[in-house]
CSV table of C-alpha atoms and ligand atoms in Angstrom, one decimal:
chain,number,residue,atom,x,y,z
K,63,MET,CA,5.4,-26.2,16.7
K,64,GLU,CA,8.7,-25.1,15.3
K,65,ASN,CA,8.1,-21.6,14.0
K,66,ARG,CA,10.7,-21.8,11.3
K,67,ALA,CA,8.3,-24.5,9.6
K,68,LYS,CA,5.5,-22.1,9.4
K,69,LYS,CA,4.9,-20.4,6.0
K,70,PRO,CA,4.4,-16.7,6.0
K,71,LEU,CA,0.9,-15.0,5.9
K,72,GLU,CA,0.2,-11.2,5.7
K,73,LEU,CA,-2.9,-9.6,6.9
K,74,TYR,CA,-4.8,-6.7,5.5
K,75,ILE,CA,-7.6,-5.1,7.4
K,76,HIS,CA,-9.9,-2.6,5.7
K,77,ILE,CA,-11.4,0.2,7.8
K,78,PRO,CA,-13.7,2.1,5.2
K,79,PHE,CA,-14.5,5.2,7.2
K,80,CYS,CA,-13.3,8.8,6.5
K,81,VAL,CA,-14.2,12.2,7.9
K,82,LYS,CA,-15.1,13.3,4.6
K,83,LYS,CA,-14.7,12.2,1.0
K,84,CYS,CA,-11.5,13.8,-0.9
K,85,ASP,CA,-12.4,15.2,-4.2
K,86,TYR,CA,-10.1,12.6,-6.2
K,87,CYS,CA,-10.9,9.6,-4.3
K,88,ASP,CA,-12.5,6.4,-5.7
K,89,PHE,CA,-11.4,4.1,-2.7
K,90,LEU,CA,-14.0,2.1,-0.8
K,91,SER,CA,-14.4,4.6,1.7
K,92,GLY,CA,-16.7,7.3,3.2
K,93,PRO,CA,-18.0,9.0,6.2
K,94,ALA,CA,-20.2,7.4,8.7
K,95,GLY,CA,-21.7,7.9,12.4
K,96,LYS,CA,-20.4,6.2,15.4
K,97,GLU,CA,-23.2,3.5,15.6
K,98,ARG,CA,-22.3,2.4,12.0
K,99,GLN,CA,-18.6,2.3,12.8
K,100,MET,CA,-19.3,0.0,15.9
K,101,GLU,CA,-21.6,-2.1,13.8
K,102,TYR,CA,-18.8,-2.6,11.2
K,103,PHE,CA,-16.3,-3.6,13.8
K,104,ARG,CA,-18.6,-6.1,15.2
K,105,ALA,CA,-19.0,-7.7,11.7
K,106,LEU,CA,-15.2,-7.5,11.3
K,107,GLN,CA,-14.7,-9.4,14.6
K,108,ARG,CA,-17.3,-12.1,13.5
K,109,GLU,CA,-15.4,-12.4,10.2
K,110,ILE,CA,-12.0,-12.9,12.2
K,111,SER,CA,-13.6,-15.5,14.5
K,112,ALA,CA,-15.1,-17.5,11.5
K,113,VAL,CA,-11.9,-17.6,9.2
K,114,SER,CA,-9.4,-20.4,9.5
K,115,ASP,CA,-6.7,-20.1,12.1
K,116,PHE,CA,-4.0,-21.0,9.7
K,117,SER,CA,-2.2,-23.0,12.4
K,118,ASP,CA,0.7,-23.8,9.8
K,119,ARG,CA,1.3,-20.0,9.2
K,120,GLU,CA,3.0,-17.2,10.8
K,121,ILE,CA,1.6,-13.7,10.6
K,122,THR,CA,4.6,-11.6,9.4
K,123,THR,CA,2.9,-8.3,8.8
K,124,VAL,CA,-0.5,-6.6,9.4
K,125,PHE,CA,-1.6,-3.5,7.5
K,126,ILE,CA,-4.7,-1.7,8.7
K,127,GLY,CA,-5.7,0.5,5.8
K,128,GLY,CA,-8.6,2.3,4.5
K,129,GLY,CA,-10.4,4.7,4.4
K,130,THR,CA,-9.0,6.3,7.3
K,131,PRO,CA,-8.5,3.8,10.3
K,132,SER,CA,-7.4,6.6,12.6
K,133,VAL,CA,-11.2,7.8,12.4
K,134,PRO,CA,-12.7,5.2,14.7
K,135,ASP,CA,-12.3,4.9,18.4
K,136,PRO,CA,-8.8,3.4,18.9
K,137,ALA,CA,-10.2,0.8,21.4
K,138,LEU,CA,-12.2,-0.7,18.4
K,139,VAL,CA,-8.8,-1.1,16.5
K,140,GLY,CA,-7.2,-2.5,19.6
K,141,ALA,CA,-9.8,-5.2,20.1
K,142,VAL,CA,-9.4,-6.3,16.6
K,143,LEU,CA,-5.5,-6.7,17.1
K,144,ASP,CA,-6.1,-8.4,20.4
K,145,GLN,CA,-8.5,-11.0,18.8
K,146,ILE,CA,-5.9,-11.5,15.9
K,147,ARG,CA,-3.1,-12.2,18.3
K,148,ASN,CA,-5.4,-14.6,20.2
K,149,LYS,CA,-6.3,-16.4,16.9
K,150,PHE,CA,-3.3,-16.6,14.8
K,151,PHE,CA,0.3,-17.0,15.5
K,152,MET,CA,1.9,-13.6,15.4
K,153,ALA,CA,5.6,-13.3,14.6
K,154,PRO,CA,7.3,-11.6,17.4
K,155,ASP,CA,8.8,-9.1,15.1
K,156,ALA,CA,5.7,-8.6,13.1
K,157,GLU,CA,5.5,-5.2,11.2
K,158,ILE,CA,2.0,-3.7,12.1
K,159,THR,CA,1.1,-0.6,10.2
K,160,ILE,CA,-1.9,1.7,10.6
K,161,GLU,CA,-2.9,4.3,8.1
K,162,ALA,CA,-3.8,7.7,9.8
K,163,ASN,CA,-4.7,11.2,8.6
K,164,PRO,CA,-3.5,14.3,10.0
K,165,GLY,CA,-6.3,15.9,12.0
K,166,THR,CA,-7.4,12.6,13.3
K,167,LEU,CA,-4.6,12.0,15.8
K,168,TYR,CA,-4.2,12.9,19.5
K,169,LYS,CA,-1.7,11.7,22.2
K,170,GLU,CA,-3.8,9.0,23.9
K,171,LYS,CA,-4.9,7.5,20.5
K,172,LEU,CA,-1.2,7.1,19.5
K,173,GLN,CA,-0.3,5.7,22.9
K,174,GLU,CA,-3.2,3.3,22.4
K,175,TYR,CA,-1.9,2.2,19.1
K,176,LEU,CA,1.5,1.5,20.4
K,177,ALA,CA,0.1,-0.4,23.5
K,178,HIS,CA,-1.6,-2.8,20.9
K,179,GLY,CA,1.8,-3.5,19.1
K,180,ILE,CA,1.2,-1.1,16.2
K,181,ASN,CA,4.8,-0.3,15.1
K,182,ARG,CA,4.6,1.7,11.9
K,183,LEU,CA,2.4,4.7,11.1
K,184,SER,CA,1.5,5.7,7.6
K,185,LEU,CA,0.4,9.3,7.4
K,186,GLY,CA,-1.6,10.6,4.4
K,187,LEU,CA,-0.1,14.1,4.0
K,188,GLN,CA,-0.2,14.5,0.1
K,189,SER,CA,1.1,18.1,0.1
K,190,PRO,CA,2.7,20.4,2.4
K,191,GLN,CA,1.0,23.4,0.8
K,192,ASN,CA,-2.2,24.4,2.2
K,193,ARG,CA,-3.4,25.6,-1.3
K,194,GLU,CA,-2.9,22.2,-2.7
K,195,LEU,CA,-4.5,20.4,0.4
K,196,LYS,CA,-7.7,22.5,-0.2
K,197,LEU,CA,-7.8,21.9,-3.9
K,198,LEU,CA,-7.6,18.1,-3.1
K,199,GLY,CA,-10.5,18.4,-0.7
K,200,ARG,CA,-8.4,17.2,2.2
K,201,ILE,CA,-9.5,17.7,5.9
K,202,HIS,CA,-6.2,19.0,7.3
K,203,THR,CA,-3.6,21.5,6.8
K,204,TRP,CA,0.1,21.3,6.7
K,205,GLU,CA,0.0,22.6,10.3
K,206,ASP,CA,-2.3,19.8,11.5
K,207,PHE,CA,0.1,17.4,9.9
K,208,LEU,CA,3.1,18.9,11.7
K,209,GLU,CA,1.5,18.5,15.1
K,210,SER,CA,0.5,14.9,14.2
K,211,PHE,CA,4.1,14.0,13.0
K,212,SER,CA,5.5,15.5,16.4
K,213,LEU,CA,2.8,13.8,18.4
K,214,ALA,CA,3.7,10.5,16.8
K,215,ARG,CA,7.5,11.0,17.4
K,216,GLU,CA,6.8,12.0,21.0
K,217,ALA,CA,4.5,8.9,21.5
K,218,GLY,CA,7.3,6.8,20.4
K,219,PHE,CA,6.7,6.0,16.7
K,220,SER,CA,10.2,5.3,15.1
K,221,ASN,CA,8.9,4.0,11.7
K,222,ILE,CA,6.7,6.6,9.8
K,223,ASN,CA,5.7,6.8,6.2
K,224,ILE,CA,4.5,10.0,4.6
K,225,ASP,CA,2.2,9.7,1.5
K,226,LEU,CA,2.7,12.5,-1.1
K,227,MET,CA,1.1,13.3,-4.3
K,228,SER,CA,2.5,14.7,-7.5
K,229,ALA,CA,1.0,16.2,-10.5
K,230,ILE,CA,-1.8,17.8,-8.6
K,231,PRO,CA,-3.7,20.4,-10.5
K,232,GLU,CA,-1.7,23.7,-11.2
K,233,GLN,CA,1.4,22.1,-9.6
K,234,THR,CA,4.8,23.1,-11.2
K,235,TYR,CA,7.9,21.0,-11.3
K,236,GLU,CA,9.5,23.5,-8.8
K,237,GLY,CA,6.5,23.2,-6.5
K,238,TRP,CA,6.8,19.5,-6.5
K,239,ILE,CA,10.6,19.5,-5.7
K,240,HIS,CA,9.9,22.0,-3.0
K,241,ASN,CA,7.3,19.5,-1.5
K,242,LEU,CA,9.6,16.8,-1.5
K,243,ARG,CA,12.4,18.7,0.1
K,244,THR,CA,10.1,20.0,2.9
K,245,VAL,CA,9.0,16.6,3.7
K,246,ALA,CA,12.2,14.8,3.3
K,247,GLU,CA,13.8,17.5,5.7
K,248,LEU,CA,11.5,16.0,8.5
K,249,SER,CA,13.3,12.9,8.2
K,250,PRO,CA,10.5,10.2,8.1
K,251,GLU,CA,11.6,6.6,7.6
K,252,HIS,CA,9.6,6.2,4.4
K,253,ILE,CA,8.0,8.3,1.6
K,254,SER,CA,5.4,7.0,-0.9
K,255,ALA,CA,5.3,9.3,-3.8
K,256,TYR,CA,2.2,8.8,-6.2
K,257,SER,CA,1.0,10.9,-9.0
K,258,LEU,CA,-2.6,11.9,-9.0
K,259,ILE,CA,-4.9,9.7,-11.3
K,260,VAL,CA,-8.2,11.4,-12.0
K,261,GLU,CA,-10.8,8.6,-11.7
K,262,GLU,CA,-14.2,8.4,-13.3
K,263,GLY,CA,-17.0,9.1,-10.8
K,264,THR,CA,-15.0,11.5,-8.6
K,265,PRO,CA,-15.7,15.2,-8.4
K,266,PHE,CA,-12.2,15.7,-10.1
K,267,TRP,CA,-13.5,13.8,-13.2
K,268,GLU,CA,-16.2,16.4,-13.7
K,269,LYS,CA,-13.9,19.4,-13.2
K,270,ASP,CA,-11.8,21.2,-15.8
K,271,LEU,CA,-8.5,20.7,-14.1
K,272,LYS,CA,-5.2,22.4,-15.0
K,273,LEU,CA,-3.0,19.4,-14.7
K,274,PRO,CA,0.8,19.5,-15.3
K,275,ASP,CA,1.7,18.3,-18.8
K,276,GLU,CA,3.3,15.1,-19.6
K,277,ASP,CA,6.7,16.5,-19.9
K,278,THR,CA,6.4,18.2,-16.6
K,279,GLU,CA,5.2,14.9,-15.0
K,280,TYR,CA,8.0,13.0,-16.5
K,281,ARG,CA,10.6,15.3,-14.9
K,282,MET,CA,8.7,15.2,-11.6
K,283,TYR,CA,9.0,11.6,-11.5
K,284,GLU,CA,12.5,11.4,-12.9
K,285,ASP,CA,13.9,13.7,-10.3
K,286,THR,CA,12.0,12.4,-7.3
K,287,ALA,CA,14.6,9.5,-6.7
K,288,ALA,CA,17.6,12.0,-6.9
K,289,VAL,CA,16.2,14.7,-4.5
K,290,LEU,CA,15.1,12.0,-2.0
K,291,GLY,CA,18.5,10.5,-2.3
K,292,GLU,CA,20.0,13.6,-1.1
K,293,PHE,CA,18.2,12.9,2.1
K,294,GLY,CA,19.2,9.3,2.5
K,295,PHE,CA,16.3,7.7,0.9
K,296,HIS,CA,16.6,4.9,-1.6
K,297,GLN,CA,13.9,4.0,-4.4
K,298,TYR,CA,12.9,0.3,-3.9
K,299,GLU,CA,9.7,0.4,-5.9
K,300,ILE,CA,8.2,2.4,-8.7
K,301,SER,CA,6.7,4.9,-6.1
K,302,ASN,CA,8.3,4.0,-2.9
K,303,TYR,CA,11.3,5.4,-1.0
K,304,ALA,CA,12.9,4.3,2.3
K,305,LYS,CA,15.8,4.9,4.5
K,306,LYS,CA,18.1,1.9,4.9
K,307,ASP,CA,16.4,-1.4,5.9
K,308,LEU,CA,13.2,0.4,6.4
K,309,GLU,CA,11.1,-0.7,3.3
K,310,CYS,CA,7.6,-1.5,3.9
K,311,ARG,CA,7.7,-5.3,4.5
K,312,HIS,CA,3.8,-5.6,4.0
K,313,ASN,CA,4.1,-4.2,0.5
K,314,LYS,CA,7.2,-6.0,-0.4
K,315,GLY,CA,5.5,-9.1,0.5
K,316,TYR,CA,2.7,-8.2,-1.8
K,317,TRP,CA,5.2,-7.7,-4.8
K,318,GLN,CA,7.0,-10.9,-4.0
K,319,ARG,CA,3.5,-12.7,-3.9
K,320,THR,CA,3.6,-13.7,-0.3
K,321,ASP,CA,0.1,-15.1,0.7
K,322,TYR,CA,-2.1,-12.5,2.3
K,323,LEU,CA,-5.6,-12.6,3.9
K,324,GLY,CA,-7.9,-9.5,3.5
K,325,LEU,CA,-10.4,-8.9,6.3
K,326,GLY,CA,-13.1,-6.5,6.0
K,327,LEU,CA,-15.2,-4.7,3.4
K,328,GLY,CA,-14.0,-5.2,-0.1
K,329,ALA,CA,-10.6,-6.7,1.1
K,330,SER,CA,-8.6,-8.9,-1.3
K,331,SER,CA,-6.6,-12.0,-0.6
K,332,LEU,CA,-4.2,-14.4,-2.2
K,333,LEU,CA,-4.2,-17.9,-0.6
K,334,ASP,CA,-2.7,-21.0,-1.9
K,335,HIS,CA,-2.8,-19.9,-5.5
K,336,VAL,CA,-6.3,-18.4,-5.2
K,337,ARG,CA,-7.2,-14.8,-5.4
K,338,PHE,CA,-10.5,-13.5,-4.1
K,339,SER,CA,-12.1,-10.4,-2.5
K,340,ASN,CA,-14.7,-9.8,0.0
K,341,THR,CA,-17.9,-8.0,-1.2
K,342,ASP,CA,-17.7,-4.3,-1.4
K,343,ARG,CA,-21.6,-3.9,-0.5
K,344,MET,CA,-21.7,-2.8,3.3
K,345,GLU,CA,-25.1,-4.4,3.9
K,346,ASP,CA,-24.0,-7.9,2.6
K,347,TYR,CA,-20.7,-7.7,4.5
K,348,ILE,CA,-22.6,-6.8,7.9
K,349,ARG,CA,-25.2,-9.5,7.3
K,350,ASN,CA,-22.8,-12.2,6.2
K,351,SER,CA,-19.3,-11.6,7.7
K,352,ALA,CA,-19.7,-14.8,10.1
K,353,PHE,CA,-19.8,-17.0,6.8
K,354,PRO,CA,-16.6,-16.0,4.9
K,355,GLU,CA,-17.7,-18.2,2.0
K,356,LYS,CA,-20.8,-16.1,1.6
K,357,ILE,CA,-19.0,-12.8,1.3
K,358,ARG,CA,-16.1,-13.9,-0.9
K,359,CYS,CA,-16.3,-12.9,-4.6
K,360,ASN,CA,-14.3,-13.0,-7.8
K,361,LEU,CA,-12.7,-16.3,-6.8
K,362,GLU,CA,-9.8,-17.1,-9.2
K,363,THR,CA,-7.6,-20.0,-9.1
K,364,LEU,CA,-4.3,-19.1,-10.8
K,365,GLY,CA,-2.8,-21.4,-13.3
K,366,GLU,CA,0.9,-21.6,-14.0
K,367,ALA,CA,0.8,-18.9,-16.8
K,368,ASP,CA,-1.1,-16.5,-14.5
K,369,GLU,CA,1.4,-17.1,-11.7
K,370,MET,CA,4.4,-16.6,-14.1
K,371,ALA,CA,3.0,-13.2,-15.3
K,372,GLU,CA,2.3,-12.0,-11.8
K,373,PHE,CA,5.8,-13.2,-10.7
K,374,MET,CA,7.2,-11.0,-13.5
K,375,PHE,CA,5.1,-7.9,-13.3
K,376,LEU,CA,4.8,-7.7,-9.6
K,377,GLY,CA,8.6,-8.4,-9.1
K,378,LEU,CA,9.5,-5.9,-12.0
K,379,ARG,CA,7.9,-3.0,-9.8
K,380,MET,CA,10.7,-3.4,-7.3
K,381,ALA,CA,14.1,-1.9,-8.0
K,382,GLU,CA,16.0,-5.0,-7.3
K,383,GLY,CA,14.0,-6.7,-10.1
K,384,VAL,CA,13.2,-10.5,-10.6
K,385,SER,CA,16.0,-13.2,-9.6
K,386,PHE,CA,16.3,-15.9,-12.5
K,387,GLN,CA,17.1,-18.4,-9.7
K,388,ALA,CA,14.0,-17.5,-7.7
K,389,PHE,CA,11.9,-18.0,-10.7
K,390,GLU,CA,13.4,-21.5,-11.4
K,391,GLU,CA,13.0,-22.4,-7.8
K,392,TYR,CA,9.2,-21.4,-7.8
K,393,PHE,CA,8.3,-22.9,-11.3
K,394,GLY,CA,10.9,-25.5,-11.9
K,395,LYS,CA,11.5,-23.9,-15.2
K,396,ASN,CA,14.1,-21.5,-16.5
K,397,MET,CA,12.8,-17.8,-16.9
K,398,GLU,CA,14.5,-17.6,-20.3
K,399,SER,CA,12.7,-20.7,-21.6
K,400,ILE,CA,9.4,-19.0,-21.0
K,401,TYR,CA,10.1,-15.4,-21.5
K,402,GLY,CA,13.2,-15.6,-23.8
K,403,ASP,CA,11.8,-13.2,-26.6
K,404,VAL,CA,10.2,-10.8,-24.3
K,405,LEU,CA,13.4,-10.4,-22.4
K,406,LYS,CA,15.5,-10.2,-25.5
K,407,LYS,CA,13.1,-7.3,-27.0
K,408,HIS,CA,13.2,-5.1,-23.8
K,409,LEU,CA,17.0,-5.7,-23.2
K,410,SER,CA,17.8,-4.7,-26.5
K,411,ILE,CA,15.8,-1.5,-26.6
K,412,GLY,CA,17.0,-0.6,-23.1
K,413,MET,CA,13.8,-1.1,-21.1
K,414,LEU,CA,15.3,-3.9,-18.9
K,415,GLU,CA,18.7,-4.7,-17.7
K,416,LYS,CA,20.4,-7.8,-16.3
K,417,LYS,CA,22.8,-7.8,-13.6
K,418,ASP,CA,23.9,-10.3,-10.9
K,419,GLY,CA,21.3,-12.8,-11.8
K,420,LYS,CA,18.4,-10.5,-11.8
K,421,VAL,CA,16.5,-8.7,-14.5
K,422,PHE,CA,15.0,-5.1,-13.7
K,423,LEU,CA,13.7,-2.0,-15.3
K,424,THR,CA,15.7,0.7,-16.4
K,425,ARG,CA,15.0,4.2,-15.7
K,426,LYS,CA,13.7,4.5,-19.2
K,427,GLY,CA,11.6,1.3,-18.7
K,428,ILE,CA,10.1,2.5,-15.4
K,429,HIS,CA,8.4,5.5,-17.4
K,430,VAL,CA,6.8,2.9,-19.7
K,431,SER,CA,6.4,0.0,-17.1
K,432,ASN,CA,2.8,-0.8,-17.8
K,433,GLY,CA,3.7,-1.5,-21.5
K,434,VAL,CA,6.8,-3.6,-20.6
K,435,MET,CA,4.7,-5.6,-17.9
K,436,ALA,CA,1.9,-6.2,-20.3
K,437,ASP,CA,4.3,-8.1,-22.5
K,438,PHE,CA,4.8,-10.7,-19.7
K,439,LEU,CA,1.1,-11.8,-19.9
K,440,LEU,CA,1.2,-15.3,-21.6
D,584,LIG,S1,-8.8,10.2,3.3
D,584,LIG,FE1,-8.0,8.7,2.0
D,584,LIG,S2,-9.6,7.1,1.7
D,584,LIG,FE2,-10.6,8.9,2.8
D,584,LIG,S3,-11.6,10.0,1.2
D,584,LIG,FE3,-9.5,10.9,1.2
D,584,LIG,S4,-8.2,9.8,-0.1
D,584,LIG,FE4,-10.0,8.5,0.1
């Protein structure tokens, strides 16, 4: 079949295991023994066997996330990737990312990832300061990270993301800027910089934390782009910064509403205008993964109004903004005929700006982005 005719499809694979739970984390993840991990991978392979082969689609990106996908034996990850290549049509230049934590990587593991076509590594560092890492309940030190980073470079990874966290308890503005510079100096290809959100149900929720005040947090965020800019990174999304042409293709696809299939516990999908997610109950997942219809929950068929809202608020997360032409091509309707009043309001108060056929958030707008985006819900 002519490849060009194939529609893109992204894959997300969830690996819910971690060495230990971090004190701020509310992701679907936790520690588990080897037996449990193997049982999970068998279930994952049953799910992959059972889902449609999407013969009219081309897999453009695969993102193995978690949890900490670098915890299980790399042969298990490799077997899943082999199965995916056999089942689906994988684009020759597909971006294949794995998330990994410092302290869980060694040379042979990295080599096995590369041998299975993984070409992007996302390292969860969070902070280069051991005091902050300890406070967050992370398993690794800055020195562990440095070792993992240089092992990855030596193995041949030329596309590495580093996750950093701002607004950590007791963090100062100067401390954050120092963290940014320390990490940028290592010259990774990509940096994701998120601020800590204290979630209910986590140990952090129960603690009396000395969090930076709103004004400090504002300045931390505001100056991140400028500091990383000095090192050759450009901001392409609210929390993401990349060297030239090295944005994360998987995440861009998500913000541009490319269809994606989520595999594994709790994984979400968007397929042919339907959103759904797999069960987040491990026992149910393991028992029923060979029957995808039994593990899929929260099915929601998106109407035109939902899709328009998503098109706007996901698109506005990106610095390049939303194209008027792309909107019209997708919906057959002019963006101004639908959102004329909302656009007018936010353009007039300086939250949005229009340029070269696109509308995007201004710096001022980024700080109140949730409020601006909410106005696009029809
Ligand atoms: S390593 Fe990541 S997924 Fe695992 S507990 Fe920590 S923050 Fe959560």
